[in-house]
Amino acid sequence: MSTEFYSFGPYKIDPKEVFYSSPLSYAMVNLRPVVPVKRFADLTVEETQDLWLTAQKIGGRLECFHKASSLTFTIQDGPKAGQTVPHVHIHILPRKDGDFERNDEIYDEIDVKENELKEKLNLDKERKDRSLEELCKEAEEYSESGVSGGKGKNKGKPEREVLQ
């Protein structure tokens, strides 16, 4: 059994939670879905391109997988912007007609969830942590359904994350 993990800010991510990776980015399932500190501005051009190309690729596949009609990409850069994990990452939220009464309510919901996260870093409020088994099952479903594009995981650990 491998003891290598992906690094997500101060957290270790089990490789079984990762369903896609490129040399510089990786996509993992989110511990609590809504539907070394490096800031976005500090990324190189290559890192920025890779991060967004990975988000675009995974986003399109997640949109199909979830039978959604649109995607919301969110990125918070720094604590005043709502960033709770001190590491550059993008959240990808598949969207469907009627998921929110007003389209922009999703941002209010994200703010509510982020504030809950800040209040208690052990995250035991309304949204409960999913088990490693649940996370691995979702990552495996994405991999098997083609969300990962059939691309195997890289041996090297990339520095950026794209979250679903």
PDB file of C-alpha atoms in Angstrom:
ATOM      1  CA  MET A   1       0.000   0.000   0.000  1.00  0.00           C
ATOM      2  CA  SER A   2       1.387   3.395  -0.998  1.00  0.00           C
ATOM      3  CA  THR A   3       2.055   5.944   1.717  1.00  0.00           C
ATOM      4  CA  GLU A   4       2.351   8.842  -0.758  1.00  0.00           C
ATOM      5  CA  PHE A   5      -0.246  11.579  -0.545  1.00  0.00           C
ATOM      6  CA  TYR A   6      -1.165  14.635  -2.547  1.00  0.00           C
ATOM      7  CA  SER A   7      -0.560  17.895  -0.716  1.00  0.00           C
ATOM      8  CA  PHE A   8      -3.501  20.296  -0.343  1.00  0.00           C
ATOM      9  CA  GLY A   9      -2.243  23.232   1.705  1.00  0.00           C
ATOM     10  CA  PRO A  10      -1.614  21.715   5.140  1.00  0.00           C
ATOM     11  CA  TYR A  11      -3.733  18.617   4.360  1.00  0.00           C
ATOM     12  CA  LYS A  12      -2.827  15.224   2.934  1.00  0.00           C
ATOM     13  CA  ILE A  13      -5.114  13.828   0.236  1.00  0.00           C
ATOM     14  CA  ASP A  14      -5.275  10.093  -0.333  1.00  0.00           C
ATOM     15  CA  PRO A  15      -4.407   9.295  -3.981  1.00  0.00           C
ATOM     16  CA  LYS A  16      -7.656   7.288  -4.206  1.00  0.00           C
ATOM     17  CA  GLU A  17      -9.583  10.596  -3.865  1.00  0.00           C
ATOM     18  CA  VAL A  18      -7.863  11.960  -6.994  1.00  0.00           C
ATOM     19  CA  PHE A  19      -9.467  11.133 -10.335  1.00  0.00           C
ATOM     20  CA  TYR A  20      -7.343  13.224 -12.703  1.00  0.00           C
ATOM     21  CA  SER A  21      -3.872  14.705 -12.700  1.00  0.00           C
ATOM     22  CA  SER A  22      -1.580  16.583 -15.038  1.00  0.00           C
ATOM     23  CA  PRO A  23       2.049  17.415 -14.349  1.00  0.00           C
ATOM     24  CA  LEU A  24       1.008  20.579 -12.466  1.00  0.00           C
ATOM     25  CA  SER A  25      -2.624  20.116 -11.363  1.00  0.00           C
ATOM     26  CA  TYR A  26      -4.965  17.473 -10.055  1.00  0.00           C
ATOM     27  CA  ALA A  27      -8.696  16.989  -9.614  1.00  0.00           C
ATOM     28  CA  MET A  28     -10.109  15.438  -6.475  1.00  0.00           C
ATOM     29  CA  VAL A  29     -13.517  14.892  -4.962  1.00  0.00           C
ATOM     30  CA  ASN A  30     -14.598  17.402  -2.343  1.00  0.00           C
ATOM     31  CA  LEU A  31     -14.830  16.429   1.324  1.00  0.00           C
ATOM     32  CA  ARG A  32     -17.862  18.667   1.775  1.00  0.00           C
ATOM     33  CA  PRO A  33     -19.571  19.537  -1.514  1.00  0.00           C
ATOM     34  CA  VAL A  34     -21.944  22.545  -1.869  1.00  0.00           C
ATOM     35  CA  VAL A  35     -24.301  21.183  -4.852  1.00  0.00           C
ATOM     36  CA  PRO A  36       2.954  26.531   1.863  1.00  0.00           C
ATOM     37  CA  VAL A  37       0.658  29.383   1.002  1.00  0.00           C
ATOM     38  CA  LYS A  38       0.780  30.291  -2.657  1.00  0.00           C
ATOM     39  CA  ARG A  39      -1.564  32.936  -3.995  1.00  0.00           C
ATOM     40  CA  PHE A  40      -3.089  32.866  -7.461  1.00  0.00           C
ATOM     41  CA  ALA A  41      -1.044  35.942  -8.408  1.00  0.00           C
ATOM     42  CA  ASP A  42       2.146  34.021  -7.553  1.00  0.00           C
ATOM     43  CA  LEU A  43       1.541  31.262 -10.102  1.00  0.00           C
ATOM     44  CA  THR A  44       3.713  31.121 -13.192  1.00  0.00           C
ATOM     45  CA  VAL A  45       2.041  31.483 -16.591  1.00  0.00           C
ATOM     46  CA  GLU A  46       2.508  27.737 -17.154  1.00  0.00           C
ATOM     47  CA  GLU A  47       0.901  26.891 -13.791  1.00  0.00           C
ATOM     48  CA  THR A  48      -2.023  29.257 -14.433  1.00  0.00           C
ATOM     49  CA  GLN A  49      -2.649  27.821 -17.893  1.00  0.00           C
ATOM     50  CA  ASP A  50      -2.474  24.252 -16.613  1.00  0.00           C
ATOM     51  CA  LEU A  51      -4.816  24.978 -13.707  1.00  0.00           C
ATOM     52  CA  TRP A  52      -7.508  26.526 -15.932  1.00  0.00           C
ATOM     53  CA  LEU A  53      -7.104  23.993 -18.752  1.00  0.00           C
ATOM     54  CA  THR A  54      -7.521  21.208 -16.191  1.00  0.00           C
ATOM     55  CA  ALA A  55     -10.599  22.949 -14.743  1.00  0.00           C
ATOM     56  CA  GLN A  56     -12.059  23.369 -18.241  1.00  0.00           C
ATOM     57  CA  LYS A  57     -11.420  19.722 -19.158  1.00  0.00           C
ATOM     58  CA  ILE A  58     -12.773  18.287 -15.895  1.00  0.00           C
ATOM     59  CA  GLY A  59     -15.659  20.785 -15.835  1.00  0.00           C
ATOM     60  CA  GLY A  60     -16.955  19.674 -19.217  1.00  0.00           C
ATOM     61  CA  ARG A  61     -16.789  16.038 -18.197  1.00  0.00           C
ATOM     62  CA  LEU A  62     -18.486  16.680 -14.834  1.00  0.00           C
ATOM     63  CA  GLU A  63     -21.234  18.630 -16.611  1.00  0.00           C
ATOM     64  CA  CYS A  64     -21.972  15.561 -18.758  1.00  0.00           C
ATOM     65  CA  PHE A  65     -21.644  13.121 -15.850  1.00  0.00           C
ATOM     66  CA  HIS A  66     -24.123  15.071 -13.691  1.00  0.00           C
ATOM     67  CA  LYS A  67     -26.425  15.817 -16.652  1.00  0.00           C
ATOM     68  CA  ALA A  68     -26.035  19.522 -15.894  1.00  0.00           C
ATOM     69  CA  SER A  69     -26.578  22.389 -18.304  1.00  0.00           C
ATOM     70  CA  SER A  70     -23.890  24.775 -17.010  1.00  0.00           C
ATOM     71  CA  LEU A  71     -20.943  25.124 -14.659  1.00  0.00           C
ATOM     72  CA  THR A  72     -19.940  27.578 -11.962  1.00  0.00           C
ATOM     73  CA  PHE A  73     -16.198  27.883 -11.360  1.00  0.00           C
ATOM     74  CA  THR A  74     -15.167  29.536  -8.103  1.00  0.00           C
ATOM     75  CA  ILE A  75     -11.779  30.543  -6.844  1.00  0.00           C
ATOM     76  CA  GLN A  76     -11.086  32.448  -3.650  1.00  0.00           C
ATOM     77  CA  ASP A  77      -7.623  33.956  -3.477  1.00  0.00           C
ATOM     78  CA  GLY A  78      -6.730  34.809   0.113  1.00  0.00           C
ATOM     79  CA  PRO A  79      -8.669  34.727   3.384  1.00  0.00           C
ATOM     80  CA  LYS A  80     -10.573  37.979   2.784  1.00  0.00           C
ATOM     81  CA  ALA A  81     -11.934  36.416  -0.418  1.00  0.00           C
ATOM     82  CA  GLY A  82     -13.220  33.389   1.507  1.00  0.00           C
ATOM     83  CA  GLN A  83     -10.290  31.041   0.929  1.00  0.00           C
ATOM     84  CA  THR A  84     -10.295  28.510   3.786  1.00  0.00           C
ATOM     85  CA  VAL A  85      -7.503  26.206   2.574  1.00  0.00           C
ATOM     86  CA  PRO A  86      -4.317  28.228   2.081  1.00  0.00           C
ATOM     87  CA  HIS A  87      -3.585  26.878  -1.380  1.00  0.00           C
ATOM     88  CA  VAL A  88      -4.728  27.809  -4.893  1.00  0.00           C
ATOM     89  CA  HIS A  89      -7.690  25.684  -5.985  1.00  0.00           C
ATOM     90  CA  ILE A  90     -10.835  25.903  -8.105  1.00  0.00           C
ATOM     91  CA  HIS A  91     -14.255  24.563  -7.181  1.00  0.00           C
ATOM     92  CA  ILE A  92     -16.354  23.259 -10.082  1.00  0.00           C
ATOM     93  CA  LEU A  93     -20.102  23.188  -9.453  1.00  0.00           C
ATOM     94  CA  PRO A  94     -22.308  21.506 -12.075  1.00  0.00           C
ATOM     95  CA  ARG A  95     -25.519  23.544 -12.449  1.00  0.00           C
ATOM     96  CA  LYS A  96     -29.058  22.581 -13.459  1.00  0.00           C
ATOM     97  CA  ASP A  97     -32.202  24.565 -14.175  1.00  0.00           C
ATOM     98  CA  GLY A  98     -33.879  25.553 -10.922  1.00  0.00           C
ATOM     99  CA  ASP A  99     -31.060  24.539  -8.567  1.00  0.00           C
ATOM    100  CA  PHE A 100     -31.372  28.044  -7.081  1.00  0.00           C
ATOM    101  CA  GLU A 101     -34.325  30.414  -7.361  1.00  0.00           C
ATOM    102  CA  ARG A 102     -32.013  33.254  -8.352  1.00  0.00           C
ATOM    103  CA  ASN A 103     -28.895  32.128 -10.204  1.00  0.00           C
ATOM    104  CA  ASP A 104     -26.525  34.191  -8.056  1.00  0.00           C
ATOM    105  CA  GLU A 105     -27.873  32.653  -4.820  1.00  0.00           C
ATOM    106  CA  ILE A 106     -25.205  30.018  -5.273  1.00  0.00           C
ATOM    107  CA  TYR A 107     -22.631  32.594  -4.137  1.00  0.00           C
ATOM    108  CA  ASP A 108     -24.627  33.283  -0.975  1.00  0.00           C
ATOM    109  CA  GLU A 109     -24.730  29.532  -0.300  1.00  0.00           C
ATOM    110  CA  ILE A 110     -20.987  29.262  -0.856  1.00  0.00           C
ATOM    111  CA  ASP A 111     -20.459  32.144   1.588  1.00  0.00           C
ATOM    112  CA  VAL A 112     -22.648  30.417   4.209  1.00  0.00           C
ATOM    113  CA  LYS A 113     -20.683  27.182   3.850  1.00  0.00           C
ATOM    114  CA  GLU A 114     -17.339  28.962   3.943  1.00  0.00           C
ATOM    115  CA  ASN A 115     -18.335  30.866   7.103  1.00  0.00           C
ATOM    116  CA  GLU A 116     -19.365  27.600   8.751  1.00  0.00           C
ATOM    117  CA  LEU A 117     -15.986  26.199   7.817  1.00  0.00           C
ATOM    118  CA  LYS A 118     -14.177  29.165   9.345  1.00  0.00           C
ATOM    119  CA  GLU A 119     -16.190  28.942  12.583  1.00  0.00           C
ATOM    120  CA  LYS A 120     -15.098  25.393  13.254  1.00  0.00           C
ATOM    121  CA  LEU A 121     -12.177  23.952  11.410  1.00  0.00           C
ATOM    122  CA  ASN A 122     -13.121  20.457  12.525  1.00  0.00           C
ATOM    123  CA  LEU A 123     -16.068  20.881  10.153  1.00  0.00           C
ATOM    124  CA  ASP A 124     -18.741  19.140  12.252  1.00  0.00           C
ATOM    125  CA  LYS A 125     -21.649  21.417  11.378  1.00  0.00           C
ATOM    126  CA  GLU A 126     -24.435  20.974   8.811  1.00  0.00           C
ATOM    127  CA  ARG A 127     -22.261  19.505   6.080  1.00  0.00           C
ATOM    128  CA  LYS A 128     -20.746  16.298   7.370  1.00  0.00           C
ATOM    129  CA  ASP A 129     -17.432  14.959   6.162  1.00  0.00           C
ATOM    130  CA  ARG A 130     -17.813  12.083   3.793  1.00  0.00           C
ATOM    131  CA  SER A 131     -15.913   8.915   4.593  1.00  0.00           C
ATOM    132  CA  LEU A 132     -12.768   7.946   2.706  1.00  0.00           C
ATOM    133  CA  GLU A 133     -14.807   5.086   1.258  1.00  0.00           C
ATOM    134  CA  GLU A 134     -17.418   7.526  -0.126  1.00  0.00           C
ATOM    135  CA  LEU A 135     -14.726   9.822  -1.528  1.00  0.00           C
ATOM    136  CA  CYS A 136     -12.882   6.942  -3.188  1.00  0.00           C
ATOM    137  CA  LYS A 137     -16.128   5.563  -4.642  1.00  0.00           C
ATOM    138  CA  GLU A 138     -16.960   8.922  -6.245  1.00  0.00           C
ATOM    139  CA  ALA A 139     -13.420   9.338  -7.606  1.00  0.00           C
ATOM    140  CA  GLU A 140     -13.585   5.804  -9.025  1.00  0.00           C
ATOM    141  CA  GLU A 141     -16.973   6.533 -10.662  1.00  0.00           C
ATOM    142  CA  TYR A 142     -15.523   9.643 -12.294  1.00  0.00           C
ATOM    143  CA  SER A 143     -12.477   7.701 -13.493  1.00  0.00           C
ATOM    144  CA  GLU A 144     -14.523   4.798 -14.867  1.00  0.00           C
ATOM    145  CA  SER A 145     -17.125   7.032 -16.555  1.00  0.00           C
ATOM    146  CA  GLY A 146     -14.546   8.992 -18.519  1.00  0.00           C
ATOM    147  CA  VAL A 147     -14.581  12.177 -16.432  1.00  0.00           C
ATOM    148  CA  SER A 148     -10.838  11.715 -16.002  1.00  0.00           C
ATOM    149  CA  GLY A 149     -10.476  11.261 -19.752  1.00  0.00           C
ATOM    150  CA  GLY A 150      -8.995   7.825 -19.167  1.00  0.00           C
ATOM    151  CA  LYS A 151      -5.713   9.509 -18.274  1.00  0.00           C
ATOM    152  CA  GLY A 152      -3.804   7.783 -15.523  1.00  0.00           C
ATOM    153  CA  LYS A 153      -2.552   9.596 -12.490  1.00  0.00           C
ATOM    154  CA  ASN A 154       0.949  11.002 -12.688  1.00  0.00           C
ATOM    155  CA  LYS A 155       3.638   9.633 -10.437  1.00  0.00           C
ATOM    156  CA  GLY A 156       4.855  13.126  -9.560  1.00  0.00           C
ATOM    157  CA  LYS A 157       2.636  15.131  -7.227  1.00  0.00           C
ATOM    158  CA  PRO A 158       1.337  18.333  -8.836  1.00  0.00           C
ATOM    159  CA  GLU A 159       1.074  21.571  -6.893  1.00  0.00           C
ATOM    160  CA  ARG A 160      -2.423  22.861  -7.862  1.00  0.00           C
ATOM    161  CA  GLU A 161      -5.847  21.413  -7.196  1.00  0.00           C
ATOM    162  CA  VAL A 162      -9.122  21.493  -9.072  1.00  0.00           C
ATOM    163  CA  LEU A 163     -11.996  20.495  -6.813  1.00  0.00           C
ATOM    164  CA  GLN A 164     -15.356  19.210  -7.864  1.00  0.00           C
TER     165      GLN A 164
END
